[in-house]
CSV table of C-alpha atoms in Angstrom, one decimal:
chain,number,residue,atom,x,y,z
A,164,MET,CA,35.6,-135.8,71.5
A,165,LYS,CA,36.0,-133.8,68.3
A,166,VAL,CA,39.6,-132.6,67.8
A,167,ILE,CA,38.9,-131.0,64.4
A,168,GLU,CA,35.8,-129.1,63.3
A,169,VAL,CA,35.5,-127.5,59.9
A,170,LYS,CA,32.4,-125.7,58.8
A,171,ASP,CA,31.6,-124.2,55.4
A,172,LEU,CA,35.4,-123.7,54.7
A,173,LYS,CA,36.3,-121.8,51.6
A,174,LYS,CA,39.6,-120.7,50.1
A,175,THR,CA,39.7,-118.6,46.9
A,176,PHE,CA,42.8,-117.7,45.0
A,177,VAL,CA,42.8,-114.7,42.7
A,178,SER,CA,45.4,-114.3,39.9
A,179,LYS,CA,45.7,-112.2,36.8
A,180,LYS,CA,45.3,-113.5,33.3
A,181,HIS,CA,48.6,-113.8,31.3
A,182,TYR,CA,48.3,-113.1,27.6
A,183,LYS,CA,50.2,-115.1,25.1
A,184,GLY,CA,51.1,-114.9,21.4
A,185,LYS,CA,49.5,-112.1,19.5
A,186,GLU,CA,47.5,-111.0,22.6
A,187,LYS,CA,50.6,-110.5,24.9
A,188,TRP,CA,50.5,-106.7,24.3
A,189,LYS,CA,46.9,-106.4,25.6
A,190,HIS,CA,48.1,-105.7,29.2
A,191,LEU,CA,49.7,-102.5,28.0
A,192,PHE,CA,46.3,-101.0,27.0
A,193,LYS,CA,43.8,-102.5,29.4
A,194,LYS,CA,43.7,-103.9,32.9
A,195,LYS,CA,44.4,-107.6,33.2
A,196,GLU,CA,41.5,-109.9,33.8
A,197,LYS,CA,41.2,-111.5,37.2
A,198,ILE,CA,41.0,-115.3,37.4
A,199,ILE,CA,39.2,-116.6,40.5
A,200,LYS,CA,39.7,-120.2,41.6
A,201,ASN,CA,37.8,-121.8,44.4
A,202,ALA,CA,40.4,-124.2,45.7
A,203,VAL,CA,38.2,-125.2,48.6
A,204,ASP,CA,34.5,-124.6,48.1
A,205,GLY,CA,32.4,-124.8,51.3
A,206,ILE,CA,33.5,-128.1,52.9
A,207,THR,CA,32.2,-129.2,56.3
A,208,PHE,CA,33.6,-132.2,58.4
A,209,SER,CA,34.8,-133.1,61.8
A,210,VAL,CA,37.3,-135.6,63.2
A,211,GLU,CA,37.1,-137.5,66.5
A,212,GLU,CA,40.0,-138.0,68.8
A,213,GLY,CA,42.0,-141.1,67.8
A,214,GLU,CA,40.6,-141.4,64.3
A,215,SER,CA,42.7,-142.3,61.3
A,216,VAL,CA,41.3,-140.4,58.3
A,217,ALA,CA,42.4,-140.3,54.7
A,218,LEU,CA,41.8,-137.0,52.9
A,219,ILE,CA,42.2,-137.9,49.2
A,220,GLY,CA,41.4,-136.6,45.8
A,221,PRO,CA,43.0,-136.0,42.4
A,222,ASN,CA,45.6,-133.3,41.9
A,223,GLY,CA,44.1,-129.8,42.4
A,224,ALA,CA,41.1,-131.2,44.3
A,225,GLY,CA,41.8,-129.0,47.4
A,226,LYS,CA,43.1,-131.5,49.9
A,227,SER,CA,46.6,-129.9,50.3
A,228,THR,CA,45.0,-126.4,50.6
A,229,THR,CA,42.7,-127.8,53.3
A,230,ILE,CA,45.7,-129.3,55.2
A,231,LYS,CA,47.5,-126.0,55.1
A,232,MET,CA,44.5,-124.2,56.5
A,233,LEU,CA,44.2,-126.7,59.3
A,234,THR,CA,47.8,-126.0,60.3
A,235,GLY,CA,47.5,-122.2,59.9
A,236,ILE,CA,49.9,-121.9,57.0
A,237,LEU,CA,47.0,-120.6,54.8
A,238,TYR,CA,44.1,-118.4,55.9
A,239,PRO,CA,40.6,-119.3,54.8
A,240,THR,CA,38.6,-116.9,52.7
A,241,SER,CA,35.6,-117.7,54.8
A,242,GLY,CA,34.2,-120.4,57.1
A,243,ASP,CA,35.3,-121.7,60.6
A,244,ILE,CA,38.1,-124.0,61.7
A,245,SER,CA,38.8,-125.4,65.1
A,246,VAL,CA,41.7,-127.7,65.8
A,247,LEU,CA,42.0,-128.9,69.4
A,248,GLY,CA,40.1,-125.8,70.4
A,249,TYR,CA,42.5,-123.4,68.6
A,250,LYS,CA,41.8,-121.1,65.6
A,251,PRO,CA,44.8,-122.0,63.3
A,252,GLN,CA,44.8,-118.6,61.5
A,253,LYS,CA,45.0,-116.7,64.9
A,254,GLU,CA,46.8,-119.2,67.2
A,255,ARG,CA,49.3,-121.0,64.9
A,256,VAL,CA,52.2,-120.9,67.3
A,257,LYS,CA,50.2,-122.4,70.2
A,258,LEU,CA,48.7,-125.0,67.8
A,259,SER,CA,52.2,-126.0,66.6
A,260,TYR,CA,52.9,-127.5,70.0
A,261,LYS,CA,49.9,-129.8,69.6
A,262,ILE,CA,50.3,-131.1,66.1
A,263,GLY,CA,53.0,-132.7,63.9
A,264,ALA,CA,53.5,-133.1,60.2
A,265,VAL,CA,55.4,-135.5,57.9
A,266,PHE,CA,55.9,-134.6,54.2
A,267,GLY,CA,57.1,-137.3,51.8
A,268,GLN,CA,58.6,-134.7,49.4
A,269,LYS,CA,59.9,-132.1,51.9
A,270,GLU,CA,62.7,-132.9,54.4
A,271,GLN,CA,62.5,-131.3,57.9
A,272,LEU,CA,65.8,-132.9,59.1
A,273,TRP,CA,69.2,-131.3,58.6
A,274,VAL,CA,70.9,-133.9,56.3
A,275,HIS,CA,74.4,-133.1,57.4
A,276,LEU,CA,73.6,-133.8,61.0
A,277,SER,CA,72.8,-137.1,62.6
A,278,ALA,CA,69.2,-138.0,63.3
A,279,TYR,CA,70.0,-137.9,67.0
A,280,ASP,CA,71.4,-134.3,66.8
A,281,ASN,CA,68.3,-133.3,64.8
A,282,PHE,CA,66.1,-134.7,67.6
A,283,LEU,CA,67.9,-132.7,70.2
A,284,PHE,CA,67.5,-129.6,68.1
A,285,PHE,CA,63.7,-130.2,67.7
A,286,GLY,CA,63.5,-130.7,71.5
A,287,SER,CA,65.1,-127.3,72.1
A,288,ILE,CA,62.6,-125.7,69.7
A,289,TYR,CA,59.7,-127.2,71.8
A,290,ASP,CA,61.3,-126.3,75.1
A,291,ILE,CA,61.6,-129.9,76.2
A,292,PRO,CA,64.1,-130.4,79.1
A,293,LYS,CA,67.2,-132.3,77.9
A,294,ASP,CA,66.8,-135.3,80.2
A,295,GLU,CA,63.2,-135.7,79.1
A,296,MET,CA,64.2,-135.3,75.5
A,297,LYS,CA,66.8,-138.1,75.8
A,298,LYS,CA,64.2,-140.3,77.4
A,299,ARG,CA,61.7,-139.8,74.6
A,300,ILE,CA,64.4,-140.3,71.9
A,301,GLY,CA,65.3,-143.6,73.5
A,302,GLU,CA,61.6,-144.7,73.6
A,303,TYR,CA,60.9,-143.8,70.0
A,304,ALA,CA,64.2,-145.2,68.7
A,305,LYS,CA,63.3,-148.5,70.2
A,306,LEU,CA,59.7,-148.4,68.9
A,307,PHE,CA,60.8,-147.4,65.4
A,308,GLU,CA,63.9,-149.6,65.4
A,309,ILE,CA,66.3,-146.8,64.5
A,310,GLU,CA,68.8,-147.3,67.5
A,311,GLU,CA,71.6,-148.4,65.1
A,312,ILE,CA,71.2,-145.7,62.5
A,313,MET,CA,70.2,-142.5,64.4
A,314,TYR,CA,73.8,-141.5,65.1
A,315,GLN,CA,74.8,-141.5,61.4
A,316,PRO,CA,74.3,-138.4,59.1
A,317,VAL,CA,70.8,-138.2,57.6
A,318,ARG,CA,72.2,-137.9,54.1
A,319,SER,CA,73.7,-141.4,54.4
A,320,MET,CA,70.4,-143.0,55.2
A,321,SER,CA,68.1,-144.8,52.8
A,322,LEU,CA,64.7,-143.2,52.0
A,323,GLY,CA,62.9,-145.6,54.2
A,324,GLN,CA,65.3,-145.0,57.2
A,325,ARG,CA,65.0,-141.3,56.7
A,326,MET,CA,61.2,-141.4,56.8
A,327,LYS,CA,61.3,-143.3,60.1
A,328,CYS,CA,63.4,-140.6,61.5
A,329,GLU,CA,61.1,-137.9,60.1
A,330,ILE,CA,58.2,-139.5,61.9
A,331,VAL,CA,60.2,-139.7,65.2
A,332,ALA,CA,61.1,-136.0,64.8
A,333,SER,CA,57.4,-135.2,64.5
A,334,LEU,CA,56.5,-137.2,67.5
A,335,LEU,CA,59.0,-135.8,70.0
A,336,HIS,CA,56.7,-133.1,71.4
A,337,LYS,CA,53.9,-135.7,71.7
A,338,PRO,CA,51.4,-134.1,69.3
A,339,ASN,CA,47.7,-135.0,69.6
A,340,ILE,CA,47.3,-134.9,65.8
A,341,LEU,CA,49.8,-136.0,63.2
A,342,LEU,CA,49.4,-135.0,59.5
A,343,PHE,CA,50.9,-137.1,56.8
A,344,ASP,CA,51.3,-135.8,53.2
A,345,GLU,CA,52.4,-138.6,50.8
A,346,PRO,CA,54.8,-140.2,53.3
A,347,THR,CA,55.4,-143.3,51.3
A,348,ILE,CA,56.1,-141.7,48.0
A,349,GLY,CA,59.3,-143.1,46.4
A,350,LEU,CA,59.5,-146.0,48.9
A,351,ASP,CA,60.0,-149.6,47.8
A,352,PRO,CA,57.2,-152.1,48.7
A,353,ILE,CA,59.0,-153.4,51.8
A,354,ALA,CA,59.7,-149.9,53.2
A,355,LYS,CA,56.1,-148.9,52.4
A,356,ASP,CA,54.7,-151.9,54.4
A,357,THR,CA,57.0,-151.0,57.3
A,358,LEU,CA,56.0,-147.4,57.4
A,359,ARG,CA,52.3,-148.2,57.2
A,360,GLY,CA,52.7,-150.6,60.1
A,361,LEU,CA,54.4,-147.9,62.2
A,362,ILE,CA,51.7,-145.3,61.4
A,363,LYS,CA,49.1,-147.8,62.5
A,364,LYS,CA,51.0,-148.4,65.7
A,365,ILE,CA,51.2,-144.6,66.4
A,366,ASN,CA,47.4,-144.4,66.0
A,367,LYS,CA,46.7,-147.5,68.1
A,368,GLU,CA,49.3,-147.4,70.9
A,369,LEU,CA,49.9,-143.6,71.2
A,370,LYS,CA,46.3,-142.7,70.5
A,371,THR,CA,47.4,-140.1,68.0
A,372,THR,CA,44.8,-138.8,65.6
A,373,ILE,CA,46.0,-139.4,62.0
A,374,ILE,CA,45.2,-137.3,59.0
A,375,PHE,CA,46.6,-138.9,55.9
A,376,THR,CA,46.9,-137.8,52.2
A,377,SER,CA,48.1,-140.2,49.6
A,378,HIS,CA,47.6,-141.2,46.0
A,379,ASP,CA,48.6,-144.8,46.9
A,380,VAL,CA,45.4,-146.8,47.5
A,381,GLY,CA,47.5,-149.3,49.5
A,382,ASP,CA,48.2,-146.6,52.0
A,383,ILE,CA,44.6,-145.7,52.4
A,384,GLU,CA,43.4,-149.4,52.8
A,385,GLU,CA,46.1,-150.2,55.3
A,386,VAL,CA,46.3,-147.1,57.5
A,387,CYS,CA,42.9,-145.4,57.5
A,388,LYS,CA,39.4,-146.4,58.8
A,389,ARG,CA,37.6,-143.4,57.3
A,390,VAL,CA,37.9,-141.8,53.9
A,391,ILE,CA,37.0,-138.2,52.9
A,392,ILE,CA,37.2,-137.8,49.1
A,393,VAL,CA,37.4,-134.2,47.8
A,394,ASN,CA,37.1,-133.1,44.2
A,395,ASN,CA,36.9,-129.6,42.7
A,396,GLY,CA,37.0,-128.2,46.2
A,397,LYS,CA,34.0,-130.1,47.5
A,398,ILE,CA,33.5,-133.3,49.5
A,399,VAL,CA,32.1,-136.0,47.3
A,400,LEU,CA,32.2,-138.8,49.9
A,401,ASP,CA,32.8,-139.1,53.6
A,402,ASP,CA,32.4,-142.6,54.9
A,403,SER,CA,34.2,-145.4,56.7
A,404,MET,CA,36.5,-147.7,54.8
A,405,ASN,CA,34.2,-150.7,55.6
A,406,ASN,CA,31.1,-148.9,54.3
A,407,LEU,CA,33.0,-147.8,51.2
A,408,LYS,CA,33.9,-151.4,50.4
A,409,TYR,CA,30.5,-152.7,51.3
A,410,HIS,CA,28.5,-150.3,49.1
A,411,TYR,CA,30.8,-150.2,46.2
A,412,LEU,CA,32.4,-153.7,46.1
A,413,ASN,CA,29.2,-155.5,45.2
A,414,LYS,CA,30.5,-156.7,41.8
A,415,LYS,CA,32.7,-159.7,41.5
A,416,ILE,CA,34.8,-160.8,38.6
A,417,VAL,CA,34.8,-164.6,37.9
A,418,GLU,CA,37.4,-166.1,35.6
A,419,VAL,CA,36.8,-169.7,34.7
A,420,LYS,CA,38.9,-172.1,32.6
A,421,LEU,CA,36.9,-175.1,31.5
A,422,LYS,CA,38.0,-178.5,30.1
A,423,LYS,CA,35.6,-178.0,27.1
A,424,GLU,CA,33.8,-175.2,25.3
A,425,TYR,CA,30.5,-173.9,26.7
A,426,GLN,CA,27.8,-171.6,25.5
A,427,ILE,CA,26.6,-169.2,28.2
A,428,VAL,CA,23.4,-167.1,27.9
A,429,PRO,CA,23.8,-163.8,29.8
A,430,THR,CA,21.0,-163.2,32.4
A,431,GLU,CA,20.2,-160.4,34.8
A,432,GLY,CA,23.2,-159.8,37.1
A,433,ILE,CA,25.5,-161.9,34.9
A,434,THR,CA,27.6,-160.2,32.2
A,435,ILE,CA,30.1,-162.0,29.9
A,436,LEU,CA,33.0,-159.6,29.7
A,437,LYS,CA,35.3,-161.9,27.6
A,438,GLN,CA,35.2,-165.4,26.1
A,439,ASN,CA,38.0,-167.1,24.3
A,440,GLY,CA,37.2,-170.8,23.6
A,441,ASN,CA,37.0,-172.4,27.0
A,442,LEU,CA,38.1,-169.3,28.9
A,443,PHE,CA,35.5,-167.0,30.4
A,444,LYS,CA,35.6,-163.7,32.2
A,445,ILE,CA,32.3,-163.0,33.9
A,446,GLU,CA,31.0,-160.0,35.9
A,447,VAL,CA,28.5,-160.8,38.7
A,448,ASP,CA,26.3,-158.1,40.2
A,449,MET,CA,25.9,-159.5,43.8
A,450,GLU,CA,22.7,-157.5,44.3
A,451,LYS,CA,21.0,-159.3,41.4
A,452,SER,CA,22.8,-162.7,41.2
A,453,SER,CA,25.3,-164.8,43.2
A,454,ILE,CA,28.5,-166.8,42.7
A,455,ASP,CA,26.5,-170.0,43.3
A,456,GLU,CA,24.3,-169.2,40.3
A,457,ILE,CA,27.5,-168.8,38.2
A,458,LEU,CA,28.9,-172.1,39.4
A,459,GLY,CA,25.6,-173.8,38.8
A,460,ILE,CA,25.9,-173.1,35.1
A,461,PHE,CA,28.9,-175.5,34.8
A,462,LYS,CA,29.4,-179.1,35.9
A,463,SER,CA,32.0,-179.2,38.6
A,464,GLU,CA,34.0,-181.9,36.7
A,465,ASP,CA,34.3,-179.6,33.7
A,466,ILE,CA,36.0,-176.7,35.7
A,467,GLN,CA,39.7,-176.8,35.3
A,468,ASP,CA,40.5,-173.5,37.2
A,469,ILE,CA,38.5,-170.6,38.7
A,470,THR,CA,39.4,-167.3,40.3
A,471,ILE,CA,37.0,-164.8,42.0
A,472,SER,CA,38.1,-161.2,42.6
A,473,SER,CA,36.5,-157.8,43.5
A,474,THR,CA,36.7,-154.5,41.7
A,475,PRO,CA,40.0,-152.9,42.7
A,476,LEU,CA,39.4,-150.1,45.2
A,477,GLU,CA,41.5,-147.8,42.9
A,478,GLU,CA,38.9,-148.2,40.2
A,479,ILE,CA,36.1,-147.4,42.7
A,480,ILE,CA,37.8,-144.2,43.8
A,481,LYS,CA,38.3,-143.1,40.2
A,482,THR,CA,34.6,-143.6,39.6
A,483,ILE,CA,33.8,-141.4,42.7
A,484,TYR,CA,36.2,-138.7,41.5
A,485,LYS,CA,34.3,-138.5,38.3
A,486,GLY,CA,31.0,-138.3,40.1
A,487,GLY,CA,29.8,-141.7,38.9
A,488,GLU,CA,27.1,-143.8,40.5
A,489,LYS,CA,28.0,-147.0,42.5
A,490,ASN,CA,29.6,-149.5,40.2
A,491,GLY,CA,29.1,-147.1,37.3
């Protein structure tokens, strides 16, 4: 079942040109020029119930604008949006009972209150009976392992602890869809791994649909099974994480340390990236060659050390941002 349907969505921002330097007096004598920016330029996609989807792109690509239109914060210039059967721009209040949001750079908890008091406050906003609210708090506190910290003021918590509580606050009304905007920003590696694991648990055990924006490739790899990449307001790729890796990770980097110097002649599918005496860094195009062919060049007794790695996903995504071809 589709829980989000977006068709030919557009959002245009209009501003006026500001003159600088010698031209700053022009606005006194003529009308300011209008500057039109297509933040979102005709995107179409849908999300199935229970999916975990990454919506990523460089700064200014249009992903945050899209998220804001999905929640009803911004109105689209044109196009259609349906979220759980609601039109966000017309039924924002009703939709708010069905979705939740966690922002890494924006706190929703009152920092001078305890997390527990915050949870009770959010429960009252969503008209949840007090007994039911306490039951849910207990369940989520156990699931997220915050039982020992939720009675202390939020301001005294570490960033990782606060983010756990932020997620709990967003789950208390049992939303069907949870939107995450850079939730791991500023977290140390251990806290990041913990938070990623919890988000995966929400998706798997609570069957909550996840929409995730992040500049951290580790977040995308760990949490999401589908990737929508936007740039300049348009979708440039919409595919599963498995397909993304399969189609773009067909080049391997082989680093070999030999016991003596060798002379290698480059052939189709095999490129010598670097050679320093008996050290080689070789790129292998797996569509034209194979690791076995590389290893066949050397005698096994002459190999002192060897490592084989794939092109980092971060580099692949950068290539897609720039509109490059596969492995370009």
